[in-house]
Amino acid sequence: MQPIVKFEKILEDFSSNEHFVYSKADLRNLLPFITDSNKNMILSRCVSKHILTRVCKGVYVFAKAETEKSTVLYRTAAKLRAGCMSYISLETVLCEHSIISQQMPSYLTIMTTGRSGTIDCGQFGTIEFVHTAKDFSKIYDNLFIDSGAKMLKANPAQAYQDMIDAKRTTVDLIDGSAKKELAL
């Protein structure tokens, strides 16, 4: 059996609705039968044969996985900042609650103890990471688990406070009455 066919079978067996986004390291670990020098070539061929879709540098989606496209950004963010405390916040949360009128389709804002940066994820959208040095034990009551995203998410009041702390210019999009309601 050809290595690519064997690898595709492994991905079919391994993938599910919950597990379909892989880091390059994850994929390389699924190829124990291939020498290290050939693993990158196999991954490249899987992308060209549409077995894998490259989300961004070092992150891939199994193309046959039947999942909602919208969850790919959340799973990618978790892969990119694995080992860091991160939560969905800022404009993403405030848009979901119609507190700011600016619509941000396919744009995800994440507070993280990791480094800041904006990651272009092509057809899936964009992830913006904003560094924070906050003590998570002090804000934990303002966070909850988002079951769809499988990530921590800020409540609107915490998202508003994060916008102030991060000195976001979009904080001006919130009207005065909403600001009073959101004040922590």
Short mmCIF file of N, CA and C in Angstrom, two decimals:
data_model
loop_
_atom_site.label_atom_id
_atom_site.label_comp_id
_atom_site.label_asym_id
_atom_site.label_seq_id
_atom_site.Cartn_x
_atom_site.Cartn_y
_atom_site.Cartn_z
N MET A 1 0.85 -1.18 0.00
CA MET A 1 0.00 0.00 0.00
C MET A 1 0.90 1.24 0.00
N GLN A 2 0.56 2.21 -0.86
CA GLN A 2 1.33 3.45 -0.95
C GLN A 2 1.23 4.21 0.37
N PRO A 3 2.32 4.91 0.75
CA PRO A 3 2.31 5.65 2.01
C PRO A 3 1.18 6.68 2.11
N ILE A 4 0.85 7.36 1.02
CA ILE A 4 -0.21 8.37 1.07
C ILE A 4 -1.56 7.71 1.29
N VAL A 5 -1.82 6.60 0.65
CA VAL A 5 -3.08 5.87 0.83
C VAL A 5 -3.17 5.36 2.26
N LYS A 6 -2.07 4.84 2.77
CA LYS A 6 -2.03 4.34 4.15
C LYS A 6 -2.28 5.49 5.14
N PHE A 7 -1.65 6.62 4.88
CA PHE A 7 -1.82 7.79 5.75
C PHE A 7 -3.25 8.30 5.71
N GLU A 8 -3.86 8.34 4.53
CA GLU A 8 -5.26 8.78 4.42
C GLU A 8 -6.17 7.86 5.22
N LYS A 9 -5.90 6.56 5.18
CA LYS A 9 -6.70 5.60 5.95
C LYS A 9 -6.54 5.85 7.45
N ILE A 10 -5.32 6.15 7.89
CA ILE A 10 -5.08 6.47 9.30
C ILE A 10 -5.89 7.70 9.69
N LEU A 11 -5.88 8.74 8.85
CA LEU A 11 -6.63 9.97 9.14
C LEU A 11 -8.13 9.69 9.19
N GLU A 12 -8.63 8.86 8.29
CA GLU A 12 -10.06 8.51 8.30
C GLU A 12 -10.43 7.81 9.61
N ASP A 13 -9.56 6.92 10.07
CA ASP A 13 -9.82 6.18 11.31
C ASP A 13 -9.68 7.09 12.53
N PHE A 14 -8.76 8.02 12.47
CA PHE A 14 -8.41 8.85 13.62
C PHE A 14 -9.30 10.08 13.77
N SER A 15 -9.82 10.59 12.66
CA SER A 15 -10.59 11.84 12.67
C SER A 15 -12.03 11.61 13.07
N SER A 16 -12.61 12.68 13.64
CA SER A 16 -14.02 12.66 14.03
C SER A 16 -14.54 14.09 13.95
N ASN A 17 -15.79 14.30 14.34
CA ASN A 17 -16.35 15.65 14.37
C ASN A 17 -15.64 16.52 15.39
N GLU A 18 -15.02 15.89 16.39
CA GLU A 18 -14.32 16.62 17.44
C GLU A 18 -12.83 16.78 17.15
N HIS A 19 -12.27 15.89 16.36
CA HIS A 19 -10.82 15.86 16.14
C HIS A 19 -10.54 15.84 14.64
N PHE A 20 -10.28 16.99 14.06
CA PHE A 20 -10.06 17.08 12.63
C PHE A 20 -9.02 18.14 12.24
N VAL A 21 -8.56 18.92 13.22
CA VAL A 21 -7.52 19.92 12.98
C VAL A 21 -6.24 19.38 13.60
N TYR A 22 -5.16 19.40 12.82
CA TYR A 22 -3.90 18.80 13.25
C TYR A 22 -2.75 19.78 13.09
N SER A 23 -1.86 19.77 14.07
CA SER A 23 -0.61 20.51 13.90
C SER A 23 0.31 19.64 13.06
N LYS A 24 1.35 20.23 12.55
CA LYS A 24 2.32 19.48 11.76
C LYS A 24 2.93 18.37 12.62
N ALA A 25 3.19 18.68 13.89
CA ALA A 25 3.75 17.67 14.79
C ALA A 25 2.79 16.50 14.99
N ASP A 26 1.47 16.80 15.12
CA ASP A 26 0.47 15.74 15.25
C ASP A 26 0.54 14.80 14.05
N LEU A 27 0.58 15.39 12.86
CA LEU A 27 0.58 14.59 11.63
C LEU A 27 1.86 13.78 11.50
N ARG A 28 2.98 14.39 11.85
CA ARG A 28 4.25 13.67 11.77
C ARG A 28 4.24 12.46 12.72
N ASN A 29 3.58 12.59 13.87
CA ASN A 29 3.48 11.47 14.82
C ASN A 29 2.59 10.36 14.30
N LEU A 30 1.68 10.67 13.38
CA LEU A 30 0.83 9.65 12.78
C LEU A 30 1.53 8.90 11.64
N LEU A 31 2.76 9.29 11.37
CA LEU A 31 3.53 8.67 10.28
C LEU A 31 4.77 7.91 10.80
N PRO A 32 4.61 7.03 11.79
CA PRO A 32 5.79 6.37 12.33
C PRO A 32 6.46 5.43 11.32
N PHE A 33 5.73 5.02 10.31
CA PHE A 33 6.24 4.08 9.31
C PHE A 33 7.04 4.78 8.21
N ILE A 34 7.16 6.11 8.29
CA ILE A 34 7.88 6.89 7.28
C ILE A 34 9.13 7.50 7.91
N THR A 35 10.21 7.52 7.16
CA THR A 35 11.43 8.14 7.67
C THR A 35 11.22 9.64 7.81
N ASP A 36 11.96 10.25 8.73
CA ASP A 36 11.81 11.68 8.97
C ASP A 36 12.01 12.51 7.71
N SER A 37 12.94 12.12 6.88
CA SER A 37 13.21 12.90 5.67
C SER A 37 12.05 12.88 4.68
N ASN A 38 11.19 11.87 4.75
CA ASN A 38 10.07 11.77 3.81
C ASN A 38 8.74 12.31 4.36
N LYS A 39 8.68 12.63 5.65
CA LYS A 39 7.41 13.07 6.25
C LYS A 39 6.91 14.38 5.64
N ASN A 40 7.78 15.35 5.44
CA ASN A 40 7.36 16.63 4.84
C ASN A 40 6.85 16.43 3.42
N MET A 41 7.50 15.53 2.68
CA MET A 41 7.06 15.25 1.31
C MET A 41 5.65 14.65 1.31
N ILE A 42 5.39 13.73 2.24
CA ILE A 42 4.07 13.10 2.34
C ILE A 42 3.01 14.16 2.66
N LEU A 43 3.32 15.05 3.62
CA LEU A 43 2.36 16.11 3.98
C LEU A 43 2.09 17.02 2.79
N SER A 44 3.12 17.39 2.08
CA SER A 44 2.97 18.24 0.90
C SER A 44 2.09 17.57 -0.15
N ARG A 45 2.32 16.32 -0.38
CA ARG A 45 1.50 15.58 -1.36
C ARG A 45 0.05 15.45 -0.90
N CYS A 46 -0.15 15.28 0.38
CA CYS A 46 -1.53 15.19 0.91
C CYS A 46 -2.28 16.50 0.69
N VAL A 47 -1.57 17.62 0.80
CA VAL A 47 -2.21 18.92 0.52
C VAL A 47 -2.53 19.03 -0.97
N SER A 48 -1.59 18.66 -1.82
CA SER A 48 -1.83 18.79 -3.27
C SER A 48 -2.92 17.83 -3.75
N LYS A 49 -3.11 16.71 -3.05
CA LYS A 49 -4.17 15.75 -3.42
C LYS A 49 -5.47 16.02 -2.67
N HIS A 50 -5.52 17.13 -1.93
CA HIS A 50 -6.72 17.57 -1.20
C HIS A 50 -7.16 16.58 -0.12
N ILE A 51 -6.20 15.85 0.43
CA ILE A 51 -6.48 15.00 1.58
C ILE A 51 -6.44 15.88 2.83
N LEU A 52 -5.49 16.81 2.85
CA LEU A 52 -5.36 17.79 3.91
C LEU A 52 -5.52 19.18 3.31
N THR A 53 -6.07 20.10 4.09
CA THR A 53 -6.16 21.50 3.70
C THR A 53 -5.30 22.28 4.68
N ARG A 54 -4.39 23.08 4.15
CA ARG A 54 -3.54 23.90 5.00
C ARG A 54 -4.34 25.10 5.49
N VAL A 55 -4.43 25.26 6.81
CA VAL A 55 -5.13 26.40 7.40
C VAL A 55 -4.18 27.58 7.48
N CYS A 56 -3.03 27.33 8.08
CA CYS A 56 -1.97 28.32 8.19
C CYS A 56 -0.67 27.55 8.42
N LYS A 57 0.41 28.25 8.58
CA LYS A 57 1.70 27.57 8.75
C LYS A 57 1.63 26.60 9.94
N GLY A 58 1.83 25.33 9.65
CA GLY A 58 1.89 24.32 10.69
C GLY A 58 0.57 23.75 11.17
N VAL A 59 -0.56 24.14 10.55
CA VAL A 59 -1.88 23.62 10.97
C VAL A 59 -2.66 23.19 9.73
N TYR A 60 -3.27 22.00 9.84
CA TYR A 60 -3.98 21.40 8.71
C TYR A 60 -5.34 20.87 9.17
N VAL A 61 -6.26 20.78 8.20
CA VAL A 61 -7.57 20.20 8.43
C VAL A 61 -7.68 18.97 7.54
N PHE A 62 -8.20 17.88 8.10
CA PHE A 62 -8.48 16.70 7.29
C PHE A 62 -9.67 17.03 6.41
N ALA A 63 -9.47 17.06 5.11
CA ALA A 63 -10.47 17.56 4.17
C ALA A 63 -11.77 16.76 4.17
N LYS A 64 -11.70 15.47 4.46
CA LYS A 64 -12.91 14.64 4.44
C LYS A 64 -13.74 14.75 5.71
N ALA A 65 -13.21 15.39 6.71
CA ALA A 65 -13.95 15.52 7.97
C ALA A 65 -15.21 16.35 7.73
N GLU A 66 -16.33 15.84 8.20
CA GLU A 66 -17.59 16.55 8.03
C GLU A 66 -17.81 17.43 9.26
N THR A 67 -17.35 18.65 9.15
CA THR A 67 -17.41 19.57 10.27
C THR A 67 -17.89 20.93 9.79
N GLU A 68 -18.26 21.76 10.74
CA GLU A 68 -18.63 23.12 10.40
C GLU A 68 -17.36 23.93 10.19
N LYS A 69 -17.32 24.65 9.12
CA LYS A 69 -16.16 25.48 8.80
C LYS A 69 -15.86 26.48 9.91
N SER A 70 -16.91 26.96 10.58
CA SER A 70 -16.73 27.99 11.60
C SER A 70 -15.91 27.51 12.79
N THR A 71 -15.90 26.21 13.06
CA THR A 71 -15.14 25.71 14.21
C THR A 71 -13.65 25.57 13.91
N VAL A 72 -13.26 25.62 12.65
CA VAL A 72 -11.85 25.46 12.29
C VAL A 72 -11.00 26.55 12.93
N LEU A 73 -11.47 27.80 12.93
CA LEU A 73 -10.69 28.90 13.53
C LEU A 73 -10.45 28.66 15.02
N TYR A 74 -11.47 28.22 15.73
CA TYR A 74 -11.32 27.96 17.17
C TYR A 74 -10.30 26.86 17.42
N ARG A 75 -10.41 25.77 16.68
CA ARG A 75 -9.49 24.65 16.85
C ARG A 75 -8.07 25.04 16.45
N THR A 76 -7.96 25.87 15.42
CA THR A 76 -6.64 26.34 14.99
C THR A 76 -6.01 27.22 16.06
N ALA A 77 -6.81 28.10 16.65
CA ALA A 77 -6.30 28.97 17.72
C ALA A 77 -5.77 28.13 18.87
N ALA A 78 -6.50 27.09 19.23
CA ALA A 78 -6.06 26.21 20.32
C ALA A 78 -4.75 25.51 19.97
N LYS A 79 -4.60 25.09 18.72
CA LYS A 79 -3.35 24.44 18.29
C LYS A 79 -2.19 25.44 18.31
N LEU A 80 -2.46 26.66 17.84
CA LEU A 80 -1.38 27.65 17.75
C LEU A 80 -0.90 28.13 19.11
N ARG A 81 -1.76 28.12 20.10
CA ARG A 81 -1.37 28.59 21.43
C ARG A 81 -1.53 27.48 22.48
N ALA A 82 -1.26 26.25 22.06
CA ALA A 82 -1.27 25.13 23.00
C ALA A 82 -0.22 25.41 24.07
N GLY A 83 -0.55 25.16 25.30
CA GLY A 83 0.38 25.42 26.39
C GLY A 83 0.26 26.82 26.98
N CYS A 84 -0.59 27.64 26.38
CA CYS A 84 -0.84 29.00 26.89
C CYS A 84 -2.30 29.08 27.35
N MET A 85 -2.53 29.93 28.33
CA MET A 85 -3.92 30.21 28.71
C MET A 85 -4.48 31.16 27.65
N SER A 86 -5.62 30.81 27.10
CA SER A 86 -6.24 31.63 26.07
C SER A 86 -7.75 31.59 26.22
N TYR A 87 -8.40 32.68 25.83
CA TYR A 87 -9.86 32.71 25.84
C TYR A 87 -10.37 33.67 24.78
N ILE A 88 -11.55 33.37 24.27
CA ILE A 88 -12.21 34.19 23.26
C ILE A 88 -12.71 35.46 23.94
N SER A 89 -12.44 36.61 23.36
CA SER A 89 -12.82 37.86 24.00
C SER A 89 -12.91 38.98 22.96
N LEU A 90 -12.84 40.21 23.46
CA LEU A 90 -12.78 41.42 22.66
C LEU A 90 -13.95 41.51 21.68
N GLU A 91 -13.66 41.91 20.44
CA GLU A 91 -14.72 42.16 19.46
C GLU A 91 -15.55 40.93 19.14
N THR A 92 -14.94 39.75 19.17
CA THR A 92 -15.69 38.53 18.86
C THR A 92 -16.88 38.37 19.82
N VAL A 93 -16.62 38.51 21.10
CA VAL A 93 -17.69 38.35 22.10
C VAL A 93 -18.70 39.49 21.99
N LEU A 94 -18.22 40.71 21.85
CA LEU A 94 -19.14 41.86 21.80
C LEU A 94 -20.00 41.84 20.54
N CYS A 95 -19.47 41.35 19.43
CA CYS A 95 -20.28 41.19 18.21
C CYS A 95 -21.36 40.13 18.41
N GLU A 96 -20.99 39.02 19.03
CA GLU A 96 -21.95 37.93 19.26
C GLU A 96 -23.13 38.40 20.11
N HIS A 97 -22.87 39.34 21.00
CA HIS A 97 -23.93 39.84 21.88
C HIS A 97 -24.54 41.14 21.35
N SER A 98 -24.22 41.50 20.12
CA SER A 98 -24.74 42.71 19.45
C SER A 98 -24.48 43.98 20.24
N ILE A 99 -23.35 44.01 20.94
CA ILE A 99 -22.99 45.19 21.71
C ILE A 99 -22.24 46.18 20.83
N ILE A 100 -21.53 45.67 19.85
CA ILE A 100 -20.97 46.56 18.83
C ILE A 100 -21.58 46.13 17.50
N SER A 101 -21.82 47.10 16.67
CA SER A 101 -22.53 46.82 15.42
C SER A 101 -21.61 46.31 14.32
N GLN A 102 -20.33 46.52 14.49
CA GLN A 102 -19.38 46.08 13.47
C GLN A 102 -19.41 44.56 13.37
N GLN A 103 -19.75 44.03 12.21
CA GLN A 103 -19.75 42.59 12.01
C GLN A 103 -18.35 42.13 11.63
N MET A 104 -17.95 41.03 12.21
CA MET A 104 -16.60 40.53 11.97
C MET A 104 -16.67 39.06 11.56
N PRO A 105 -17.22 38.78 10.38
CA PRO A 105 -17.32 37.38 9.97
C PRO A 105 -15.93 36.80 9.75
N SER A 106 -15.75 35.60 10.22
CA SER A 106 -14.49 34.87 10.06
C SER A 106 -13.30 35.60 10.66
N TYR A 107 -13.52 36.35 11.72
CA TYR A 107 -12.43 37.03 12.43
C TYR A 107 -12.59 36.70 13.91
N LEU A 108 -11.57 36.10 14.48
CA LEU A 108 -11.62 35.63 15.86
C LEU A 108 -10.59 36.39 16.69
N THR A 109 -11.02 36.95 17.82
CA THR A 109 -10.10 37.66 18.70
C THR A 109 -9.94 36.86 19.98
N ILE A 110 -8.69 36.62 20.35
CA ILE A 110 -8.34 35.76 21.48
C ILE A 110 -7.38 36.50 22.40
N MET A 111 -7.67 36.48 23.68
CA MET A 111 -6.71 36.94 24.70
C MET A 111 -5.85 35.74 25.06
N THR A 112 -4.54 35.93 25.18
CA THR A 112 -3.65 34.81 25.44
C THR A 112 -2.44 35.22 26.27
N THR A 113 -1.92 34.28 27.03
CA THR A 113 -0.67 34.53 27.73
C THR A 113 0.51 34.33 26.79
N GLY A 114 0.23 33.82 25.59
CA GLY A 114 1.26 33.68 24.55
C GLY A 114 1.49 35.01 23.86
N ARG A 115 2.23 34.96 22.78
CA ARG A 115 2.54 36.22 22.09
C ARG A 115 1.38 36.72 21.23
N SER A 116 1.39 38.02 21.02
CA SER A 116 0.40 38.66 20.16
C SER A 116 0.73 38.38 18.70
N GLY A 117 -0.28 38.49 17.87
CA GLY A 117 -0.06 38.34 16.44
C GLY A 117 -1.37 38.09 15.73
N THR A 118 -1.37 38.38 14.44
CA THR A 118 -2.53 38.14 13.60
C THR A 118 -2.15 37.06 12.60
N ILE A 119 -2.97 36.01 12.53
CA ILE A 119 -2.69 34.86 11.68
C ILE A 119 -3.75 34.79 10.59
N ASP A 120 -3.30 34.83 9.34
CA ASP A 120 -4.19 34.68 8.19
C ASP A 120 -4.42 33.19 7.97
N CYS A 121 -5.67 32.77 8.05
CA CYS A 121 -6.02 31.36 7.88
C CYS A 121 -6.76 31.15 6.55
N GLY A 122 -6.43 31.96 5.56
CA GLY A 122 -6.97 31.80 4.21
C GLY A 122 -8.48 31.77 4.18
N GLN A 123 -9.04 30.74 3.56
CA GLN A 123 -10.49 30.63 3.38
C GLN A 123 -11.26 30.54 4.69
N PHE A 124 -10.57 30.22 5.79
CA PHE A 124 -11.24 30.05 7.07
C PHE A 124 -11.39 31.35 7.84
N GLY A 125 -10.54 32.34 7.55
CA GLY A 125 -10.64 33.62 8.22
C GLY A 125 -9.33 34.06 8.83
N THR A 126 -9.42 34.82 9.91
CA THR A 126 -8.25 35.40 10.57
C THR A 126 -8.39 35.24 12.07
N ILE A 127 -7.25 34.97 12.72
CA ILE A 127 -7.22 34.90 14.17
C ILE A 127 -6.29 36.00 14.66
N GLU A 128 -6.77 36.80 15.60
CA GLU A 128 -5.93 37.81 16.22
C GLU A 128 -5.71 37.43 17.68
N PHE A 129 -4.45 37.25 18.04
CA PHE A 129 -4.08 36.96 19.42
C PHE A 129 -3.60 38.25 20.06
N VAL A 130 -4.13 38.54 21.25
CA VAL A 130 -3.72 39.73 22.00
C VAL A 130 -3.13 39.24 23.32
N HIS A 131 -1.88 39.58 23.56
CA HIS A 131 -1.20 39.13 24.78
C HIS A 131 -1.80 39.78 26.02
N THR A 132 -1.89 39.00 27.08
CA THR A 132 -2.32 39.52 28.37
C THR A 132 -1.44 38.91 29.46
N ALA A 133 -1.20 39.69 30.48
CA ALA A 133 -0.46 39.20 31.64
C ALA A 133 -1.39 39.09 32.84
N LYS A 134 -2.70 39.08 32.57
CA LYS A 134 -3.69 39.03 33.65
C LYS A 134 -3.55 37.76 34.47
N ASP A 135 -3.87 37.88 35.73
CA ASP A 135 -3.94 36.74 36.63
C ASP A 135 -5.30 36.07 36.37
N PHE A 136 -5.28 34.90 35.77
CA PHE A 136 -6.52 34.23 35.39
C PHE A 136 -7.39 33.88 36.58
N SER A 137 -6.79 33.70 37.74
CA SER A 137 -7.60 33.37 38.92
C SER A 137 -8.50 34.54 39.31
N LYS A 138 -8.12 35.77 38.90
CA LYS A 138 -8.93 36.94 39.24
C LYS A 138 -10.08 37.17 38.26
N ILE A 139 -9.98 36.60 37.07
CA ILE A 139 -11.04 36.81 36.07
C ILE A 139 -11.80 35.53 35.76
N TYR A 140 -11.43 34.43 36.39
CA TYR A 140 -12.02 33.14 36.05
C TYR A 140 -13.55 33.14 36.16
N ASP A 141 -14.11 33.88 37.10
CA ASP A 141 -15.58 33.93 37.24
C ASP A 141 -16.24 34.61 36.04
N ASN A 142 -15.47 35.35 35.24
CA ASN A 142 -16.00 36.03 34.06
C ASN A 142 -15.81 35.21 32.78
N LEU A 143 -15.33 33.97 32.92
CA LEU A 143 -15.09 33.09 31.78
C LEU A 143 -15.98 31.86 31.88
N PHE A 144 -16.32 31.30 30.73
CA PHE A 144 -17.10 30.06 30.71
C PHE A 144 -16.64 29.23 29.53
N ILE A 145 -16.97 27.98 29.54
CA ILE A 145 -16.59 27.10 28.42
C ILE A 145 -17.65 27.22 27.33
N ASP A 146 -17.22 27.58 26.14
CA ASP A 146 -18.10 27.62 24.99
C ASP A 146 -18.12 26.22 24.40
N SER A 147 -19.26 25.55 24.46
CA SER A 147 -19.33 24.15 24.03
C SER A 147 -19.09 23.97 22.53
N GLY A 148 -19.48 24.95 21.73
CA GLY A 148 -19.24 24.84 20.28
C GLY A 148 -17.78 25.03 19.93
N ALA A 149 -17.15 26.01 20.56
CA ALA A 149 -15.75 26.32 20.26
C ALA A 149 -14.79 25.42 21.02
N LYS A 150 -15.26 24.83 22.12
CA LYS A 150 -14.40 24.02 22.99
C LYS A 150 -13.24 24.84 23.54
N MET A 151 -13.56 26.09 23.89
CA MET A 151 -12.58 27.02 24.45
C MET A 151 -13.24 27.85 25.53
N LEU A 152 -12.41 28.45 26.36
CA LEU A 152 -12.92 29.43 27.31
C LEU A 152 -13.35 30.68 26.55
N LYS A 153 -14.40 31.32 27.06
CA LYS A 153 -14.90 32.54 26.44
C LYS A 153 -15.24 33.53 27.54
N ALA A 154 -14.94 34.80 27.28
CA ALA A 154 -15.26 35.86 28.24
C ALA A 154 -16.73 36.22 28.15
N ASN A 155 -17.30 36.65 29.28
CA ASN A 155 -18.64 37.21 29.23
C ASN A 155 -18.50 38.64 28.68
N PRO A 156 -19.59 39.28 28.28
CA PRO A 156 -19.48 40.61 27.67
C PRO A 156 -18.77 41.65 28.55
N ALA A 157 -18.99 41.62 29.84
CA ALA A 157 -18.34 42.60 30.72
C ALA A 157 -16.82 42.42 30.71
N GLN A 158 -16.37 41.17 30.72
CA GLN A 158 -14.92 40.91 30.68
C GLN A 158 -14.35 41.30 29.31
N ALA A 159 -15.09 41.02 28.24
CA ALA A 159 -14.64 41.39 26.90
C ALA A 159 -14.48 42.90 26.79
N TYR A 160 -15.41 43.63 27.37
CA TYR A 160 -15.33 45.09 27.37
C TYR A 160 -14.11 45.55 28.16
N GLN A 161 -13.88 44.96 29.34
CA GLN A 161 -12.71 45.32 30.14
C GLN A 161 -11.42 44.98 29.39
N ASP A 162 -11.41 43.86 28.69
CA ASP A 162 -10.24 43.49 27.89
C ASP A 162 -9.97 44.51 26.80
N MET A 163 -11.04 45.04 26.21
CA MET A 163 -10.88 46.06 25.17
C MET A 163 -10.24 47.32 25.74
N ILE A 164 -10.67 47.71 26.94
CA ILE A 164 -10.09 48.88 27.59
C ILE A 164 -8.63 48.61 27.93
N ASP A 165 -8.36 47.44 28.54
CA ASP A 165 -6.99 47.09 28.93
C ASP A 165 -6.05 47.00 27.73
N ALA A 166 -6.56 46.50 26.60
CA ALA A 166 -5.74 46.35 25.40
C ALA A 166 -5.69 47.63 24.56
N LYS A 167 -6.39 48.68 25.05
CA LYS A 167 -6.43 49.98 24.36
C LYS A 167 -6.89 49.84 22.90
N ARG A 168 -8.00 49.10 22.73
CA ARG A 168 -8.55 48.88 21.40
C ARG A 168 -9.32 50.11 20.95
N THR A 169 -9.11 50.54 19.73
CA THR A 169 -9.82 51.70 19.19
C THR A 169 -11.29 51.37 18.94
N THR A 170 -11.61 50.10 18.78
CA THR A 170 -13.01 49.72 18.51
C THR A 170 -13.89 49.88 19.75
N VAL A 171 -13.31 50.19 20.90
CA VAL A 171 -14.12 50.42 22.10
C VAL A 171 -15.05 51.62 21.87
N ASP A 172 -14.70 52.50 20.95
CA ASP A 172 -15.54 53.66 20.62
C ASP A 172 -16.83 53.27 19.91
N LEU A 173 -16.93 52.04 19.41
CA LEU A 173 -18.13 51.58 18.73
C LEU A 173 -19.25 51.21 19.70
N ILE A 174 -18.94 51.16 20.99
CA ILE A 174 -19.93 50.81 22.00
C ILE A 174 -20.60 52.09 22.48
N ASP A 175 -21.94 52.10 22.46
CA ASP A 175 -22.62 53.33 22.88
C ASP A 175 -22.57 53.48 24.41
N GLY A 176 -22.85 54.69 24.88
CA GLY A 176 -22.72 55.03 26.30
C GLY A 176 -23.53 54.17 27.23
N SER A 177 -24.79 53.87 26.87
CA SER A 177 -25.64 53.06 27.78
C SER A 177 -25.10 51.64 27.90
N ALA A 178 -24.59 51.09 26.81
CA ALA A 178 -24.00 49.75 26.87
C ALA A 178 -22.74 49.75 27.72
N LYS A 179 -21.95 50.83 27.65
CA LYS A 179 -20.73 50.93 28.46
C LYS A 179 -21.06 50.91 29.95
N LYS A 180 -22.13 51.60 30.33
CA LYS A 180 -22.54 51.63 31.74
C LYS A 180 -22.95 50.24 32.22
N GLU A 181 -23.70 49.52 31.36
CA GLU A 181 -24.15 48.17 31.72
C GLU A 181 -22.98 47.20 31.84
N LEU A 182 -21.94 47.39 31.03
CA LEU A 182 -20.81 46.46 30.99
C LEU A 182 -19.73 46.74 32.02
N ALA A 183 -19.75 47.89 32.64
CA ALA A 183 -18.70 48.25 33.58
C ALA A 183 -18.59 47.19 34.69
N LEU A 184 -17.39 46.73 34.90
CA LEU A 184 -17.14 45.69 35.93
C LEU A 184 -17.11 46.31 37.30
#
